[in-house]
CSV table of C-alpha atoms in Angstrom, one decimal:
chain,number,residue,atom,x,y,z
T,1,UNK,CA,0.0,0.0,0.0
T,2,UNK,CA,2.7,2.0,0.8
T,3,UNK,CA,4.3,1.7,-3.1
T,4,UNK,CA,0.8,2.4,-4.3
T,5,UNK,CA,0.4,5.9,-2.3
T,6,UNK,CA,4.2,7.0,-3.1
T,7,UNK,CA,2.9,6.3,-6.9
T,8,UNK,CA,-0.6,8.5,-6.5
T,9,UNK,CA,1.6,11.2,-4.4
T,10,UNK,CA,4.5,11.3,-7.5
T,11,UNK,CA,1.7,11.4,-9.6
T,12,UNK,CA,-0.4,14.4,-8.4
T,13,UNK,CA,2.9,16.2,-7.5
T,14,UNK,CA,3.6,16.0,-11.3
T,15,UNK,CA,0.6,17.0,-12.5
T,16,UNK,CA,0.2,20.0,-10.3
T,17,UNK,CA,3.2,21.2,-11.2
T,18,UNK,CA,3.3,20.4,-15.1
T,19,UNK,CA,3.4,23.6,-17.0
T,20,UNK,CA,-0.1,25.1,-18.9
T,21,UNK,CA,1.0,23.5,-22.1
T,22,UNK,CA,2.1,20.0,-21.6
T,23,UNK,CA,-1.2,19.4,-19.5
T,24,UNK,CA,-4.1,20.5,-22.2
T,25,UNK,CA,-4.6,19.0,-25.3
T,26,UNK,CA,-4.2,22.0,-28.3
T,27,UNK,CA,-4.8,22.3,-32.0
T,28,UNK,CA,-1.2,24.0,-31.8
T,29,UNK,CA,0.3,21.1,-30.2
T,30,UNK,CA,0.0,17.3,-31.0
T,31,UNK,CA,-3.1,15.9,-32.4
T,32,UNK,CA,-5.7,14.8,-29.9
T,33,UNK,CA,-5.2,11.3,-30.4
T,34,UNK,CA,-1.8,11.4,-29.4
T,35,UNK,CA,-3.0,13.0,-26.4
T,36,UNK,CA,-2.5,9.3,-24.8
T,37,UNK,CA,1.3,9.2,-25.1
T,38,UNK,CA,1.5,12.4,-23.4
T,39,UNK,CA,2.8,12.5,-19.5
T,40,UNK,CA,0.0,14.1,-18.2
T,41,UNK,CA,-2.2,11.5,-19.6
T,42,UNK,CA,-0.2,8.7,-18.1
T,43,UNK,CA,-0.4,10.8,-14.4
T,44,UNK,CA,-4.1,11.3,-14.9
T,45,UNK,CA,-4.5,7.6,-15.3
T,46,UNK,CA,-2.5,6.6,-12.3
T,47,UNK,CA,-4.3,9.5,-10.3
T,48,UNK,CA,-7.8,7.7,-11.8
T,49,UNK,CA,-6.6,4.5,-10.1
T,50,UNK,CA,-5.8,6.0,-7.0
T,51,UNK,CA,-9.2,7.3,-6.5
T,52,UNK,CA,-10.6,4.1,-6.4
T,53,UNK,CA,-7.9,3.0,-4.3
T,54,UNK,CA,-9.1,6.0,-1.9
T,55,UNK,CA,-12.9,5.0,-2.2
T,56,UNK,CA,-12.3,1.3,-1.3
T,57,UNK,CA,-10.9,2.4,2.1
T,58,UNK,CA,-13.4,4.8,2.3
T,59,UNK,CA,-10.9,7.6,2.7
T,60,UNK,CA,-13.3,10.0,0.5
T,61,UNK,CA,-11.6,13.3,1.4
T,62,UNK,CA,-8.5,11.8,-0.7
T,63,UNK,CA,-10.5,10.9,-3.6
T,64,UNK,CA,-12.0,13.7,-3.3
T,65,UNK,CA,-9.0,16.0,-3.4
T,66,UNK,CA,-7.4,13.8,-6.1
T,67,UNK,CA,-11.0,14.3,-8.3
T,68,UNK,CA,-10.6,17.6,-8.2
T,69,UNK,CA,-7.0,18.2,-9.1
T,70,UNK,CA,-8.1,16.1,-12.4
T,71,UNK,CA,-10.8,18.2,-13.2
T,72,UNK,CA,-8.8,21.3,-12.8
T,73,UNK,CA,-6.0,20.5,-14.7
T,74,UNK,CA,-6.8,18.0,-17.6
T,75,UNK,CA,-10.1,20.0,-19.5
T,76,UNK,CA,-10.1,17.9,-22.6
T,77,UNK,CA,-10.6,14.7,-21.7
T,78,UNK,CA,-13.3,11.4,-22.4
T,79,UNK,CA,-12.9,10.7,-18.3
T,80,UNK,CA,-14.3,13.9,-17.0
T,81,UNK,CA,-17.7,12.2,-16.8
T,82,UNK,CA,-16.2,9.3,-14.9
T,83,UNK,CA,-14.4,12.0,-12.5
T,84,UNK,CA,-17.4,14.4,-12.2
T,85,UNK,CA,-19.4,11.3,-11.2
T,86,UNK,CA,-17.3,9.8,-8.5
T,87,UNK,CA,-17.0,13.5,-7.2
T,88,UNK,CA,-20.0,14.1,-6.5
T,89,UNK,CA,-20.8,10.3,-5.2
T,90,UNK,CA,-17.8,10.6,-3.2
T,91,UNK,CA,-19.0,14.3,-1.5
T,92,UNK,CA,-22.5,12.7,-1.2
T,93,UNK,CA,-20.7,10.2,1.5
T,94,UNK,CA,-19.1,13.2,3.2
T,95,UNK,CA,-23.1,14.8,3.9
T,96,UNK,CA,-21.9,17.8,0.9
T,97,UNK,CA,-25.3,18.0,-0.8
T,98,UNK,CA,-24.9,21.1,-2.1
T,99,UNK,CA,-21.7,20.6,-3.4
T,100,UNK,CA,-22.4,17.3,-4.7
T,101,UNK,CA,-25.4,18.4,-6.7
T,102,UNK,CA,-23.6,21.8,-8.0
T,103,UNK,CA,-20.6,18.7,-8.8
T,104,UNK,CA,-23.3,17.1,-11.1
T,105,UNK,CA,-24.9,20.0,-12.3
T,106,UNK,CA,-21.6,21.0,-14.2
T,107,UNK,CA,-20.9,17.8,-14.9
T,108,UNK,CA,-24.2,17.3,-16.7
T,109,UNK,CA,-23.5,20.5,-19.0
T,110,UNK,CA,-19.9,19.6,-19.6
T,111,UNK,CA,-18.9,19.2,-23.7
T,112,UNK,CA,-16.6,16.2,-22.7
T,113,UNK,CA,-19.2,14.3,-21.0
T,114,UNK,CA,-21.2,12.2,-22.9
T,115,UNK,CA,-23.3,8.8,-23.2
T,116,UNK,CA,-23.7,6.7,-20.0
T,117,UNK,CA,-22.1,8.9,-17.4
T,118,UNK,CA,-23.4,12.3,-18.7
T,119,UNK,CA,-26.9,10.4,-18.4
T,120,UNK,CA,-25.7,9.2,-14.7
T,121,UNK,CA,-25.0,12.7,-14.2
T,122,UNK,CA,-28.3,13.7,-15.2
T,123,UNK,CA,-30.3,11.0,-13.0
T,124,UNK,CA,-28.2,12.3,-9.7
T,125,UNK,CA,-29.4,15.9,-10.7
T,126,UNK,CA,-32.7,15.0,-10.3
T,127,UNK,CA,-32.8,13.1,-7.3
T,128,UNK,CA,-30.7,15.7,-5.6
T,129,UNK,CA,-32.4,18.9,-6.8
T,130,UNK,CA,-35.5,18.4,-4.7
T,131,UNK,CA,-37.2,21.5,-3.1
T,132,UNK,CA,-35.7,23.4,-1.2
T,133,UNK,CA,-32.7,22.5,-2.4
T,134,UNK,CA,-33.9,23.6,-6.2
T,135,UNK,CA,-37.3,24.7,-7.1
T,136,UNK,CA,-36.3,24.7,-11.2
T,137,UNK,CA,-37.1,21.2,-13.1
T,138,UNK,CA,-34.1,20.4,-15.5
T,139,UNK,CA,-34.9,20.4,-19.4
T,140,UNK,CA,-34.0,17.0,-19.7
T,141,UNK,CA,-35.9,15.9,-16.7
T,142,UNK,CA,-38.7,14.3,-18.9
T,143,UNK,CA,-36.4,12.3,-21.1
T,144,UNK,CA,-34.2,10.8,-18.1
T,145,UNK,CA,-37.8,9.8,-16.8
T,146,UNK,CA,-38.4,7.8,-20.1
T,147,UNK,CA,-40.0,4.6,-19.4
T,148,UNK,CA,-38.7,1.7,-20.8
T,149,UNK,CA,-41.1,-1.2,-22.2
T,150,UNK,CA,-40.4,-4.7,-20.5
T,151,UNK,CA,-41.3,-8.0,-20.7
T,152,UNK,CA,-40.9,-10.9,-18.3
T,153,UNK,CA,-40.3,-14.5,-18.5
T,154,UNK,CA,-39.7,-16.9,-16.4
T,155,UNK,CA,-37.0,-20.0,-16.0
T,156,UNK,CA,-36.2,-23.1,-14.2
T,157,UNK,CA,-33.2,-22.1,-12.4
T,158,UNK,CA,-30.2,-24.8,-11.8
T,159,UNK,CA,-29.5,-22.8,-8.4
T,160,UNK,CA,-30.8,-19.5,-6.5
T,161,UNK,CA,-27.6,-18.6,-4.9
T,162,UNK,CA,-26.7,-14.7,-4.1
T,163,UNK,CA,-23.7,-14.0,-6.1
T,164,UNK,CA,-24.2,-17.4,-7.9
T,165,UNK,CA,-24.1,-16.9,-12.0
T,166,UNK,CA,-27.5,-16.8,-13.4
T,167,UNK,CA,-28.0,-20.3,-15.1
T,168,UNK,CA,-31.1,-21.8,-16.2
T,169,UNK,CA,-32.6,-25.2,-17.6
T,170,UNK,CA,-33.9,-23.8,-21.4
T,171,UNK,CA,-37.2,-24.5,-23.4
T,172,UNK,CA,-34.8,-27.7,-24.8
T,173,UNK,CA,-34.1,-29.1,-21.1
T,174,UNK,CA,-30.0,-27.8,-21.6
T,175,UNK,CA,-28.5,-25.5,-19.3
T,176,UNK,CA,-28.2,-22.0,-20.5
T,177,UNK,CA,-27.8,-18.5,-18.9
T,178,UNK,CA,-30.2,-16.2,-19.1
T,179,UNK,CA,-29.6,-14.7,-22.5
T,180,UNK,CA,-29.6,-18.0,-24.4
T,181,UNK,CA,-33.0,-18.4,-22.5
T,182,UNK,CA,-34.4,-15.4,-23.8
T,183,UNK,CA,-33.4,-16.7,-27.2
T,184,UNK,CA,-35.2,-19.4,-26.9
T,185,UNK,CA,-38.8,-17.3,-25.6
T,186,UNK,CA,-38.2,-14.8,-28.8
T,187,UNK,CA,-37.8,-17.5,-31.3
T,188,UNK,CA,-40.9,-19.9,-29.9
T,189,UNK,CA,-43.3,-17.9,-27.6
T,190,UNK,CA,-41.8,-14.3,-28.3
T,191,UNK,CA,-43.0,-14.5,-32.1
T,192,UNK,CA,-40.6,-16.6,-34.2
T,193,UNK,CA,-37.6,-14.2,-34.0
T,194,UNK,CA,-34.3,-15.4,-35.3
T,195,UNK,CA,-31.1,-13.6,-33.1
T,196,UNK,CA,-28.0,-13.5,-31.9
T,197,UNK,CA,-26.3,-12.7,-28.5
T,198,UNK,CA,-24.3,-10.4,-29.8
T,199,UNK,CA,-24.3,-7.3,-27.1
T,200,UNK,CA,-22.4,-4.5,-29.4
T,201,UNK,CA,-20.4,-7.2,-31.4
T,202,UNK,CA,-22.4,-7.5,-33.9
T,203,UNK,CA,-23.0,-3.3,-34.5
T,204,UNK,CA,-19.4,-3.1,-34.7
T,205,UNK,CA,-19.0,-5.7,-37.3
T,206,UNK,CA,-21.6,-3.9,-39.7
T,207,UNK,CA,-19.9,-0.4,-38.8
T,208,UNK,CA,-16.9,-1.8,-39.9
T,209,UNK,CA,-18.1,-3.1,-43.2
T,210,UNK,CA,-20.1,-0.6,-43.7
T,211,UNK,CA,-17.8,2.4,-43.0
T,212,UNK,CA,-14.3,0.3,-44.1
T,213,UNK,CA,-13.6,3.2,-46.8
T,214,UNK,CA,-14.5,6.1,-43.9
T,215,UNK,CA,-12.0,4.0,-41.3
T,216,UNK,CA,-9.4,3.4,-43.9
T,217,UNK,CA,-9.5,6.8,-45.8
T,218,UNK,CA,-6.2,9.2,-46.0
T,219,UNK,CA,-6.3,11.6,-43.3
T,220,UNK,CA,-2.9,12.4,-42.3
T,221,UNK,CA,-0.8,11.0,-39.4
T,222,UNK,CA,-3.9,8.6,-38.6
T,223,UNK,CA,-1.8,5.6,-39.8
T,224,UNK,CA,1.7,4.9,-38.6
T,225,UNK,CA,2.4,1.3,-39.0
T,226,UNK,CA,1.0,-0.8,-41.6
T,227,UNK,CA,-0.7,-3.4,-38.9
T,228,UNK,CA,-2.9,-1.0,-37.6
T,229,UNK,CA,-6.4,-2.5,-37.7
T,230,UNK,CA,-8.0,1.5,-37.4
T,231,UNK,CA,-7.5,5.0,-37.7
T,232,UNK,CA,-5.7,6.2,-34.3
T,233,UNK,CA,-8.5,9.2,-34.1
T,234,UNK,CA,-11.1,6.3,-34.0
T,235,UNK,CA,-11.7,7.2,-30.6
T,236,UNK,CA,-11.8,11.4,-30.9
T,237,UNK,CA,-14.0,13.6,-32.4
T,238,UNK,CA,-11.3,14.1,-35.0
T,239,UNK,CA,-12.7,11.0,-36.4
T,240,UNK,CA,-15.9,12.4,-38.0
T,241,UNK,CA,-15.0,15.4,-38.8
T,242,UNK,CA,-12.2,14.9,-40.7
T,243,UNK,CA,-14.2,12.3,-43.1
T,244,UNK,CA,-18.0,13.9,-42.8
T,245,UNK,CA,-18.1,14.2,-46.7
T,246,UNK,CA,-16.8,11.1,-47.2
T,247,UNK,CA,-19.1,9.8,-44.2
T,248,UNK,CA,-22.4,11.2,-44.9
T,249,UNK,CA,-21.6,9.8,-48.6
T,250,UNK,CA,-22.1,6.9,-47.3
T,251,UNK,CA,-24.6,7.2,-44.8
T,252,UNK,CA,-27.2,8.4,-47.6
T,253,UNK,CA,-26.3,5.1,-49.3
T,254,UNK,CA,-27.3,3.8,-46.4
T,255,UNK,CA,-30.6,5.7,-46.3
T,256,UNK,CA,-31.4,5.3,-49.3
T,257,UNK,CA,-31.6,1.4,-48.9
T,258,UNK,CA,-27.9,0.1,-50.3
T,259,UNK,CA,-27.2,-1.3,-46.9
T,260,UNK,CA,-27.3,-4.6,-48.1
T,261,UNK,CA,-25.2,-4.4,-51.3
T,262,UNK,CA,-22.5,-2.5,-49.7
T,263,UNK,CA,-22.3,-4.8,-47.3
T,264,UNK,CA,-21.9,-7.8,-49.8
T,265,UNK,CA,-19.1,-5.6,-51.7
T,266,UNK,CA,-17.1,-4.7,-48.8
T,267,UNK,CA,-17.3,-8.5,-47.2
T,268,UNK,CA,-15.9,-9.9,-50.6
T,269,UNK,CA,-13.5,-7.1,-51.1
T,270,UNK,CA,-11.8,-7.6,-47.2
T,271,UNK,CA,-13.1,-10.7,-45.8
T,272,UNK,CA,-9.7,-12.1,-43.9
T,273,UNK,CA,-8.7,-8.8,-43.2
T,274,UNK,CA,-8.3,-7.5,-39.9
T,275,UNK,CA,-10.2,-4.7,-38.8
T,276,UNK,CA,-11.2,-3.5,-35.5
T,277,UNK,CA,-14.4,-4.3,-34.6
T,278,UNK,CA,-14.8,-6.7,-37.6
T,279,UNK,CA,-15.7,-10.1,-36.4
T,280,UNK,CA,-15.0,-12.5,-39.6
T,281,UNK,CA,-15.9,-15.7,-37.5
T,282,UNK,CA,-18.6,-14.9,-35.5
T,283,UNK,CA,-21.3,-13.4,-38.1
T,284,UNK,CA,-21.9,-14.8,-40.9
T,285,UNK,CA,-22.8,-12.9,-44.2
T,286,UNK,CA,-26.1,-14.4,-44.6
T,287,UNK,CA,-27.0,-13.1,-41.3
T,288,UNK,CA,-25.5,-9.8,-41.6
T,289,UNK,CA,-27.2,-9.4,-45.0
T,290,UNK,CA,-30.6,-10.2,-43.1
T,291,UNK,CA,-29.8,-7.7,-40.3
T,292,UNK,CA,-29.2,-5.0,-42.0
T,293,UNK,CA,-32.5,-6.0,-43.8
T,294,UNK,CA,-34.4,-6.1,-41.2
T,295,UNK,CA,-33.6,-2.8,-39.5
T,296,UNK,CA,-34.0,-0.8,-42.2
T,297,UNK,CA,-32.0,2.2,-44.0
T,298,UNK,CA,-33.1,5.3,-41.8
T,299,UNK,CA,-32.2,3.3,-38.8
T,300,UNK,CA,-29.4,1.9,-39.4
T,301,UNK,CA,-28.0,5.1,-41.3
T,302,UNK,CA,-28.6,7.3,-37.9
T,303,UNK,CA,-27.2,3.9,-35.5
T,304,UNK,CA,-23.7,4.5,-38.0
T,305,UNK,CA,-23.6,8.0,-38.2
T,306,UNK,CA,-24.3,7.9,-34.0
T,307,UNK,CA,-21.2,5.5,-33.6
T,308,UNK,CA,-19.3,7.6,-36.3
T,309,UNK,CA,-19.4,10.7,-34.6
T,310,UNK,CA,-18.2,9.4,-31.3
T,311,UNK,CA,-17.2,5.7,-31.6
T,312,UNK,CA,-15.4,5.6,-27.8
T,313,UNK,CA,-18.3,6.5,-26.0
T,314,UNK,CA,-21.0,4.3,-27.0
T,315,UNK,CA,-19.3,1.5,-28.5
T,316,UNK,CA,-20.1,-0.9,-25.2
T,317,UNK,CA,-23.5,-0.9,-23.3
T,318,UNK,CA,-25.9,-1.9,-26.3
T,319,UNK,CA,-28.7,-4.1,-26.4
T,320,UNK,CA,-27.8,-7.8,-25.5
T,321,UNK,CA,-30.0,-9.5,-28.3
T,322,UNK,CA,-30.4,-8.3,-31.6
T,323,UNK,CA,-33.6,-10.1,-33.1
T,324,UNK,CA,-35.1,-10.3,-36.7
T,325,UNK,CA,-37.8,-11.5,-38.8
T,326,UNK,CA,-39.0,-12.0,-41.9
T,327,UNK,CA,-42.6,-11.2,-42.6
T,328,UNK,CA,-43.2,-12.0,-46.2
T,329,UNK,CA,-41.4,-13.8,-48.8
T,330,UNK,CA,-40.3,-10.8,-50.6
T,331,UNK,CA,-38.2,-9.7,-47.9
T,332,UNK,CA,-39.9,-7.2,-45.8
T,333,UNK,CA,-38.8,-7.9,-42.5
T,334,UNK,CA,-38.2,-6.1,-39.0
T,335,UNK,CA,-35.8,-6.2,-35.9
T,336,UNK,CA,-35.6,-6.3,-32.3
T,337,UNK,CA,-33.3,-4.9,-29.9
T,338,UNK,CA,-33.7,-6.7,-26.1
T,339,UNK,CA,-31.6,-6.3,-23.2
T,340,UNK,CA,-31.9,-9.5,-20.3
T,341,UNK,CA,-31.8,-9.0,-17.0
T,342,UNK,CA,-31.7,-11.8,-14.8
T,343,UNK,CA,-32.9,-11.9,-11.2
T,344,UNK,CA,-31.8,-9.0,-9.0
T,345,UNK,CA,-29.9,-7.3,-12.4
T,346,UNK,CA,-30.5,-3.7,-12.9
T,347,UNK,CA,-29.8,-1.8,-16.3
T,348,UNK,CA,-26.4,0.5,-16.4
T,349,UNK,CA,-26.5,3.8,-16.7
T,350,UNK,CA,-24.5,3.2,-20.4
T,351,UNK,CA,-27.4,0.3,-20.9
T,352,UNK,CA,-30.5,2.7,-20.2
T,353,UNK,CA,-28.6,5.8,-21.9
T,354,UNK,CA,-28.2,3.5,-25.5
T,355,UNK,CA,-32.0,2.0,-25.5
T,356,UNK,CA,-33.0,5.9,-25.2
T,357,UNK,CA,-31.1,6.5,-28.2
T,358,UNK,CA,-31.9,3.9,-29.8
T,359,UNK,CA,-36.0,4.5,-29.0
T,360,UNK,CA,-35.0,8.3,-31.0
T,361,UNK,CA,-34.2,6.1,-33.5
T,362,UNK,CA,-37.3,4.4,-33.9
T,363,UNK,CA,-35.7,0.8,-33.1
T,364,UNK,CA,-38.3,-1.9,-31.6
T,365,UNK,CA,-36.4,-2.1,-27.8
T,366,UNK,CA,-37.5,-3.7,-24.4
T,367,UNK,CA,-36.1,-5.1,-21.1
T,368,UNK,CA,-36.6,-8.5,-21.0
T,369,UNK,CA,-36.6,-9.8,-17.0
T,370,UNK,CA,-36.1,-13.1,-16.4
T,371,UNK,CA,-37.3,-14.7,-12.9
T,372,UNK,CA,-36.8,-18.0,-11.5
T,373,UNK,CA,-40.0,-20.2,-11.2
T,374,UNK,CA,-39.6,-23.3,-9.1
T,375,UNK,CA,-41.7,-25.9,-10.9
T,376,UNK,CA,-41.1,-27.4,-13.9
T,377,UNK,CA,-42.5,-26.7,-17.3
């Protein structure tokens, strides 16, 4: 422990004491994606560690101090909603209402805080802006207060253990957990649905087919070795709006109901070839091709253009199941989006923040609860 505290000292000495221009990220200086290789990223990180070093032993004023340093000093950053978030838990479990609520309030607002935490951030507004404390209702309050459809079915479990995984007998008699189970409701009781468990897997694969030409396109420095499998400003806002000709190109391909044939032309042009996010194995083209048939090209053009514009933020926390169907023999089809919960599992804030965006989107999603029943079918 002792090694671990000189580090988080060294660390937030270093960073308190780095000079204006080594500790932001500038269009004069490096490119934001090199931002990573920078020593103030490195201290940040280590600092990012500590605090949950701090909250473990429940030595909050710590955390707390180190929280603050890192908002302070490092403005242009994809953690800030992480750091705004434990801040204002973490002066919550000190009895600083106030503080923690202002903490959240500015976290909320903040440019660099986005998907799952800024949505976090929202939520804690709301339950800690009660009267007196704040008479004004947030503009967002009635989309945080979405409801969410859900549906519940029930399984056989093989045990009921706390802590135990969730693991069920299925509709065939097999044990499965509960995602396979829901499979298994969707494609006999749920309506005939063909799926996959796929959670964001299978959205990455299509982005990358999809968009191979956007990720792959020459934009300078984004490429310095030839084994790259992306862009380096993937993950930064660089990525989108360096390529949005290029991109929007080929989202109104996408639109405009092309989905399918690009797909086809990019799997036969690259298959083999790695690419991140590109799962050659996994998928196979006859079910991508039905996918992306399924959805349809508004929503699946806006779902791109969504991951495009800020791939690092909302590449995790979709959907578990993606589900599709045909309904007549000329193709028309539709999809389903369904994340499981098992017993005593509650959605993530990244979880509930994607099936709002993807309800904008006009995608079919629901909650699907499983609970244990104790006789047998």
């Amino acid at each position: 422990m002792d090694l671990v505290t000189r580090c988080i000292d060294l660390s937030e000495n270093r960073l308190c004491t780095m000079p204006k221009q080594e500790n932001a990220t500038t269009r004069e200086c490096l490119p934001s994606f090199f931002s990573r290789f920078s020593a103030s990223w490195v201290y940040s990180k280590i600092l990012t560690l500590g605090v949950s070093v701090y909250e473990r032993d429940r030595r909050y004023e710590d955390a707390i101090r180190i929280l603050k340093i890192l908002l302070s000093k490092v403005a242009c950053d994809r953690r800030r909603g992480y750091w705004a978030l434990r801040l204002s838990i973490d002066l919550e479990h000190v009895g600083r209402a106030n503080e923690s609520l202002s903490t959240a309030e500015g976290g909320a607002i903040d440019p660099w805080v986005r998907a799952g935490s800024k949505f976090a951030l929202q939520r804690r507004v709301l339950r800690l802006s009660k009267p007196p404390r704040r008479w004004k209702v947030p503009s967002y309050a009635d989309y945080v207060k979405r409801s969410i459809r859900e549906v519940s079915i029930e399984g056989r479990p093989l045990n009921c253990e706390t802590g135990a995984k969730n693991v069920f007998y299925g509709y065939d008699g097999e044990l499965c957990g509960v995602e396979q189970l829901a499979l298994q409701y969707y494609a006999d009781e749920g309506g005939g649905w063909q799926g996959t468990h796929s959670e964001g897997g299978i959205w990455m694969t299509i982005f990358g087919l999809l968009m191979w030409d956007v990720m792959f396109s020459d934009i300078q420095d984004v490429f310095q070795s030839k084994f790259q499998t992306a862009p380096l400003d993937l993950e930064t806002d660089d990525f989108y709006k360096s390529r949005k000709d290029l991109a929007e190109s080929q989202l109104k391909k996408i639109q405009d109901g092309m989905a399918e044939e690009m797909l086809i032309s990019s799997w036969e042009l690259h298959q083999g070839t790695s690419c991140q996010g590109v799962n050659w194995v996994r998928y196979s083209l006859t079910d991508l091709r039905a996918v992306v048939a399924c959805i349809g090209g508004h929503r699946l053009a806006s779902l791109l253009r969504h991951l495009a514009v800020d791939y690092r933020s909302w590449s995790s926390g979709m959907p578990d199941l993606l589900l599709w169907r045909f309904l007549d023999e000329r193709g028309g089809g539709e999809a389903k989006l369904v994340e499981v919960k098992g017993p005593r599992d509650q959605l993530s804030e990244q979880q509930r923040a994607w099936i709002l965006v993807l309800m904008d989107f006009g995608f079919d999603v629901e909650v699907c609860k499983v609970s244990p029943v104790t006789k047998r079918r």
